[in-house]
Amino acid sequence: MTESYIQANGIKICYETFGNITRFPIILIHGIGATKETWKAQSEGFNKGSMWLLTIKGVS
């Protein structure tokens, strides 16, 4: 797991990556009222692939 930030158009977004980042990623975005932590349990099943968890703007 690696937590990082990306900034575009003045917006800073937090994301985490799991697994082999050289493979095609599965990108998971949480719903309103949740955080990227929502997807932590599923990350264990993707250890051979690549998974990115994004946090929507305004949620940490």
PDB file of N, CA and C in Angstrom:
ATOM      1  N   MET A   1       0.839  -1.170   0.000  1.00  0.00           N
ATOM      2  CA  MET A   1       0.000   0.000   0.000  1.00  0.00           C
ATOM      3  C   MET A   1       0.884   1.231   0.000  1.00  0.00           C
ATOM      4  N   THR A   2       0.577   2.153  -0.883  1.00  0.00           N
ATOM      5  CA  THR A   2       1.296   3.416  -0.949  1.00  0.00           C
ATOM      6  C   THR A   2       0.279   4.543  -1.034  1.00  0.00           C
ATOM      7  N   GLU A   3       0.342   5.489  -0.083  1.00  0.00           N
ATOM      8  CA  GLU A   3      -0.554   6.647  -0.122  1.00  0.00           C
ATOM      9  C   GLU A   3       0.184   7.808  -0.756  1.00  0.00           C
ATOM     10  N   SER A   4      -0.467   8.464  -1.709  1.00  0.00           N
ATOM     11  CA  SER A   4       0.130   9.589  -2.424  1.00  0.00           C
ATOM     12  C   SER A   4      -0.934  10.636  -2.699  1.00  0.00           C
ATOM     13  N   TYR A   5      -0.489  11.748  -3.262  1.00  0.00           N
ATOM     14  CA  TYR A   5      -1.395  12.833  -3.636  1.00  0.00           C
ATOM     15  C   TYR A   5      -1.092  13.246  -5.065  1.00  0.00           C
ATOM     16  N   ILE A   6      -2.132  13.669  -5.760  1.00  0.00           N
ATOM     17  CA  ILE A   6      -1.980  14.228  -7.093  1.00  0.00           C
ATOM     18  C   ILE A   6      -2.723  15.564  -7.104  1.00  0.00           C
ATOM     19  N   GLN A   7      -2.180  16.532  -7.813  1.00  0.00           N
ATOM     20  CA  GLN A   7      -2.822  17.838  -7.891  1.00  0.00           C
ATOM     21  C   GLN A   7      -3.045  18.200  -9.349  1.00  0.00           C
ATOM     22  N   ALA A   8      -4.271  18.612  -9.644  1.00  0.00           N
ATOM     23  CA  ALA A   8      -4.623  19.042 -11.000  1.00  0.00           C
ATOM     24  C   ALA A   8      -5.666  20.145 -10.904  1.00  0.00           C
ATOM     25  N   ASN A   9      -5.481  21.186 -11.661  1.00  0.00           N
ATOM     26  CA  ASN A   9      -6.423  22.314 -11.670  1.00  0.00           C
ATOM     27  C   ASN A   9      -6.674  22.866 -10.271  1.00  0.00           C
ATOM     28  N   GLY A  10      -5.644  22.873  -9.437  1.00  0.00           N
ATOM     29  CA  GLY A  10      -5.760  23.419  -8.095  1.00  0.00           C
ATOM     30  C   GLY A  10      -6.452  22.512  -7.094  1.00  0.00           C
ATOM     31  N   ILE A  11      -6.755  21.277  -7.480  1.00  0.00           N
ATOM     32  CA  ILE A  11      -7.423  20.329  -6.588  1.00  0.00           C
ATOM     33  C   ILE A  11      -6.435  19.232  -6.210  1.00  0.00           C
ATOM     34  N   LYS A  12      -6.265  18.991  -4.911  1.00  0.00           N
ATOM     35  CA  LYS A  12      -5.363  17.956  -4.406  1.00  0.00           C
ATOM     36  C   LYS A  12      -6.196  16.735  -4.017  1.00  0.00           C
ATOM     37  N   ILE A  13      -5.855  15.575  -4.576  1.00  0.00           N
ATOM     38  CA  ILE A  13      -6.597  14.341  -4.334  1.00  0.00           C
ATOM     39  C   ILE A  13      -5.662  13.294  -3.744  1.00  0.00           C
ATOM     40  N   CYS A  14      -6.125  12.657  -2.684  1.00  0.00           N
ATOM     41  CA  CYS A  14      -5.365  11.581  -2.038  1.00  0.00           C
ATOM     42  C   CYS A  14      -5.752  10.248  -2.682  1.00  0.00           C
ATOM     43  N   TYR A  15      -4.756   9.371  -2.873  1.00  0.00           N
ATOM     44  CA  TYR A  15      -5.049   8.033  -3.379  1.00  0.00           C
ATOM     45  C   TYR A  15      -4.067   7.037  -2.792  1.00  0.00           C
ATOM     46  N   GLU A  16      -4.445   5.767  -2.811  1.00  0.00           N
ATOM     47  CA  GLU A  16      -3.574   4.680  -2.370  1.00  0.00           C
ATOM     48  C   GLU A  16      -3.513   3.643  -3.477  1.00  0.00           C
ATOM     49  N   THR A  17      -2.365   2.999  -3.607  1.00  0.00           N
ATOM     50  CA  THR A  17      -2.216   1.926  -4.585  1.00  0.00           C
ATOM     51  C   THR A  17      -1.873   0.636  -3.857  1.00  0.00           C
ATOM     52  N   PHE A  18      -2.360  -0.470  -4.409  1.00  0.00           N
ATOM     53  CA  PHE A  18      -2.098  -1.801  -3.865  1.00  0.00           C
ATOM     54  C   PHE A  18      -1.669  -2.707  -5.004  1.00  0.00           C
ATOM     55  N   GLY A  19      -0.910  -3.723  -4.687  1.00  0.00           N
ATOM     56  CA  GLY A  19      -0.562  -4.732  -5.677  1.00  0.00           C
ATOM     57  C   GLY A  19       0.522  -4.283  -6.634  1.00  0.00           C
ATOM     58  N   ASN A  20       0.526  -4.912  -7.789  1.00  0.00           N
ATOM     59  CA  ASN A  20       1.524  -4.694  -8.825  1.00  0.00           C
ATOM     60  C   ASN A  20       1.101  -3.503  -9.690  1.00  0.00           C
ATOM     61  N   ILE A  21       1.707  -2.345  -9.485  1.00  0.00           N
ATOM     62  CA  ILE A  21       1.267  -1.134 -10.187  1.00  0.00           C
ATOM     63  C   ILE A  21       1.613  -1.134 -11.675  1.00  0.00           C
ATOM     64  N   THR A  22       2.348  -2.148 -12.156  1.00  0.00           N
ATOM     65  CA  THR A  22       2.642  -2.234 -13.585  1.00  0.00           C
ATOM     66  C   THR A  22       1.493  -2.887 -14.354  1.00  0.00           C
ATOM     67  N   ARG A  23       0.523  -3.464 -13.663  1.00  0.00           N
ATOM     68  CA  ARG A  23      -0.639  -4.080 -14.307  1.00  0.00           C
ATOM     69  C   ARG A  23      -1.750  -3.050 -14.474  1.00  0.00           C
ATOM     70  N   PHE A  24      -2.720  -3.371 -15.329  1.00  0.00           N
ATOM     71  CA  PHE A  24      -3.873  -2.483 -15.502  1.00  0.00           C
ATOM     72  C   PHE A  24      -4.589  -2.344 -14.167  1.00  0.00           C
ATOM     73  N   PRO A  25      -4.885  -1.123 -13.755  1.00  0.00           N
ATOM     74  CA  PRO A  25      -5.490  -0.935 -12.434  1.00  0.00           C
ATOM     75  C   PRO A  25      -7.010  -1.077 -12.428  1.00  0.00           C
ATOM     76  N   ILE A  26      -7.518  -1.468 -11.281  1.00  0.00           N
ATOM     77  CA  ILE A  26      -8.931  -1.336 -10.963  1.00  0.00           C
ATOM     78  C   ILE A  26      -9.003  -0.084 -10.104  1.00  0.00           C
ATOM     79  N   ILE A  27      -9.808   0.880 -10.495  1.00  0.00           N
ATOM     80  CA  ILE A  27      -9.897   2.143  -9.766  1.00  0.00           C
ATOM     81  C   ILE A  27     -11.229   2.175  -9.026  1.00  0.00           C
ATOM     82  N   LEU A  28     -11.164   2.319  -7.700  1.00  0.00           N
ATOM     83  CA  LEU A  28     -12.358   2.340  -6.869  1.00  0.00           C
ATOM     84  C   LEU A  28     -12.535   3.724  -6.261  1.00  0.00           C
ATOM     85  N   ILE A  29     -13.729   4.276  -6.388  1.00  0.00           N
ATOM     86  CA  ILE A  29     -14.048   5.592  -5.843  1.00  0.00           C
ATOM     87  C   ILE A  29     -15.241   5.417  -4.913  1.00  0.00           C
ATOM     88  N   HIS A  30     -15.105   5.893  -3.694  1.00  0.00           N
ATOM     89  CA  HIS A  30     -16.170   5.722  -2.704  1.00  0.00           C
ATOM     90  C   HIS A  30     -17.356   6.637  -2.981  1.00  0.00           C
ATOM     91  N   GLY A  31     -18.467   6.331  -2.327  1.00  0.00           N
ATOM     92  CA  GLY A  31     -19.667   7.153  -2.448  1.00  0.00           C
ATOM     93  C   GLY A  31     -19.679   8.280  -1.421  1.00  0.00           C
ATOM     94  N   ILE A  32     -20.709   9.095  -1.488  1.00  0.00           N
ATOM     95  CA  ILE A  32     -20.865  10.212  -0.552  1.00  0.00           C
ATOM     96  C   ILE A  32     -21.027   9.663   0.864  1.00  0.00           C
ATOM     97  N   GLY A  33     -20.346  10.279   1.811  1.00  0.00           N
ATOM     98  CA  GLY A  33     -20.426   9.852   3.204  1.00  0.00           C
ATOM     99  C   GLY A  33     -19.431   8.763   3.566  1.00  0.00           C
ATOM    100  N   ALA A  34     -18.584   8.369   2.630  1.00  0.00           N
ATOM    101  CA  ALA A  34     -17.584   7.330   2.879  1.00  0.00           C
ATOM    102  C   ALA A  34     -16.200   7.897   2.569  1.00  0.00           C
ATOM    103  N   THR A  35     -15.167   7.073   2.746  1.00  0.00           N
ATOM    104  CA  THR A  35     -13.791   7.444   2.417  1.00  0.00           C
ATOM    105  C   THR A  35     -13.147   6.296   1.652  1.00  0.00           C
ATOM    106  N   LYS A  36     -11.915   6.490   1.234  1.00  0.00           N
ATOM    107  CA  LYS A  36     -11.202   5.414   0.534  1.00  0.00           C
ATOM    108  C   LYS A  36     -11.008   4.199   1.425  1.00  0.00           C
ATOM    109  N   GLU A  37     -11.111   4.389   2.736  1.00  0.00           N
ATOM    110  CA  GLU A  37     -10.976   3.275   3.684  1.00  0.00           C
ATOM    111  C   GLU A  37     -12.062   2.220   3.465  1.00  0.00           C
ATOM    112  N   THR A  38     -13.165   2.605   2.826  1.00  0.00           N
ATOM    113  CA  THR A  38     -14.269   1.695   2.526  1.00  0.00           C
ATOM    114  C   THR A  38     -13.778   0.470   1.765  1.00  0.00           C
ATOM    115  N   TRP A  39     -12.764   0.636   0.939  1.00  0.00           N
ATOM    116  CA  TRP A  39     -12.296  -0.424   0.052  1.00  0.00           C
ATOM    117  C   TRP A  39     -11.142  -1.242   0.619  1.00  0.00           C
ATOM    118  N   LYS A  40     -10.679  -0.965   1.840  1.00  0.00           N
ATOM    119  CA  LYS A  40      -9.505  -1.659   2.396  1.00  0.00           C
ATOM    120  C   LYS A  40      -9.682  -3.177   2.436  1.00  0.00           C
ATOM    121  N   ALA A  41     -10.854  -3.659   2.828  1.00  0.00           N
ATOM    122  CA  ALA A  41     -11.071  -5.109   2.923  1.00  0.00           C
ATOM    123  C   ALA A  41     -10.927  -5.786   1.559  1.00  0.00           C
ATOM    124  N   GLN A  42     -11.369  -5.133   0.501  1.00  0.00           N
ATOM    125  CA  GLN A  42     -11.266  -5.706  -0.842  1.00  0.00           C
ATOM    126  C   GLN A  42      -9.837  -5.700  -1.360  1.00  0.00           C
ATOM    127  N   SER A  43      -8.989  -4.840  -0.841  1.00  0.00           N
ATOM    128  CA  SER A  43      -7.620  -4.724  -1.348  1.00  0.00           C
ATOM    129  C   SER A  43      -6.819  -6.005  -1.154  1.00  0.00           C
ATOM    130  N   GLU A  44      -7.153  -6.788  -0.145  1.00  0.00           N
ATOM    131  CA  GLU A  44      -6.420  -8.031   0.111  1.00  0.00           C
ATOM    132  C   GLU A  44      -6.593  -9.032  -1.026  1.00  0.00           C
ATOM    133  N   GLY A  45      -7.698  -8.975  -1.741  1.00  0.00           N
ATOM    134  CA  GLY A  45      -7.960  -9.907  -2.831  1.00  0.00           C
ATOM    135  C   GLY A  45      -7.299  -9.531  -4.146  1.00  0.00           C
ATOM    136  N   PHE A  46      -6.635  -8.397  -4.197  1.00  0.00           N
ATOM    137  CA  PHE A  46      -6.038  -7.914  -5.439  1.00  0.00           C
ATOM    138  C   PHE A  46      -4.519  -7.880  -5.379  1.00  0.00           C
ATOM    139  N   ASN A  47      -3.915  -8.766  -4.616  1.00  0.00           N
ATOM    140  CA  ASN A  47      -2.465  -8.710  -4.441  1.00  0.00           C
ATOM    141  C   ASN A  47      -1.684  -9.047  -5.708  1.00  0.00           C
ATOM    142  N   LYS A  48      -2.298  -9.690  -6.700  1.00  0.00           N
ATOM    143  CA  LYS A  48      -1.592  -9.993  -7.948  1.00  0.00           C
ATOM    144  C   LYS A  48      -1.876  -8.953  -9.018  1.00  0.00           C
ATOM    145  N   GLY A  49      -2.943  -8.214  -8.845  1.00  0.00           N
ATOM    146  CA  GLY A  49      -3.304  -7.180  -9.805  1.00  0.00           C
ATOM    147  C   GLY A  49      -2.895  -5.820  -9.276  1.00  0.00           C
ATOM    148  N   SER A  50      -3.616  -4.820  -9.693  1.00  0.00           N
ATOM    149  CA  SER A  50      -3.345  -3.453  -9.269  1.00  0.00           C
ATOM    150  C   SER A  50      -4.663  -2.793  -8.908  1.00  0.00           C
ATOM    151  N   MET A  51      -4.702  -2.102  -7.792  1.00  0.00           N
ATOM    152  CA  MET A  51      -5.915  -1.435  -7.359  1.00  0.00           C
ATOM    153  C   MET A  51      -5.566  -0.045  -6.862  1.00  0.00           C
ATOM    154  N   TRP A  52      -6.327   0.945  -7.279  1.00  0.00           N
ATOM    155  CA  TRP A  52      -6.144   2.321  -6.834  1.00  0.00           C
ATOM    156  C   TRP A  52      -7.400   2.757  -6.109  1.00  0.00           C
ATOM    157  N   LEU A  53      -7.253   3.343  -4.929  1.00  0.00           N
ATOM    158  CA  LEU A  53      -8.368   3.865  -4.148  1.00  0.00           C
ATOM    159  C   LEU A  53      -8.277   5.381  -4.146  1.00  0.00           C
ATOM    160  N   LEU A  54      -9.303   6.050  -4.603  1.00  0.00           N
ATOM    161  CA  LEU A  54      -9.302   7.509  -4.665  1.00  0.00           C
ATOM    162  C   LEU A  54     -10.215   8.087  -3.596  1.00  0.00           C
ATOM    163  N   THR A  55      -9.853   9.246  -3.089  1.00  0.00           N
ATOM    164  CA  THR A  55     -10.700   9.989  -2.169  1.00  0.00           C
ATOM    165  C   THR A  55     -11.276  11.175  -2.923  1.00  0.00           C
ATOM    166  N   ILE A  56     -12.608  11.311  -2.895  1.00  0.00           N
ATOM    167  CA  ILE A  56     -13.205  12.436  -3.600  1.00  0.00           C
ATOM    168  C   ILE A  56     -12.907  13.740  -2.876  1.00  0.00           C
ATOM    169  N   LYS A  57     -12.943  14.837  -3.610  1.00  0.00           N
ATOM    170  CA  LYS A  57     -12.607  16.155  -3.067  1.00  0.00           C
ATOM    171  C   LYS A  57     -13.457  16.473  -1.840  1.00  0.00           C
ATOM    172  N   GLY A  58     -12.795  16.970  -0.811  1.00  0.00           N
ATOM    173  CA  GLY A  58     -13.488  17.375   0.397  1.00  0.00           C
ATOM    174  C   GLY A  58     -13.606  16.291   1.443  1.00  0.00           C
ATOM    175  N   VAL A  59     -13.115  15.082   1.151  1.00  0.00           N
ATOM    176  CA  VAL A  59     -13.165  13.966   2.097  1.00  0.00           C
ATOM    177  C   VAL A  59     -11.747  13.486   2.330  1.00  0.00           C
ATOM    178  N   SER A  60     -11.371  13.261   3.581  1.00  0.00           N
ATOM    179  CA  SER A  60     -10.009  12.777   3.851  1.00  0.00           C
ATOM    180  C   SER A  60     -10.013  11.327   4.251  1.00  0.00           C
TER     181      SER A  60
END
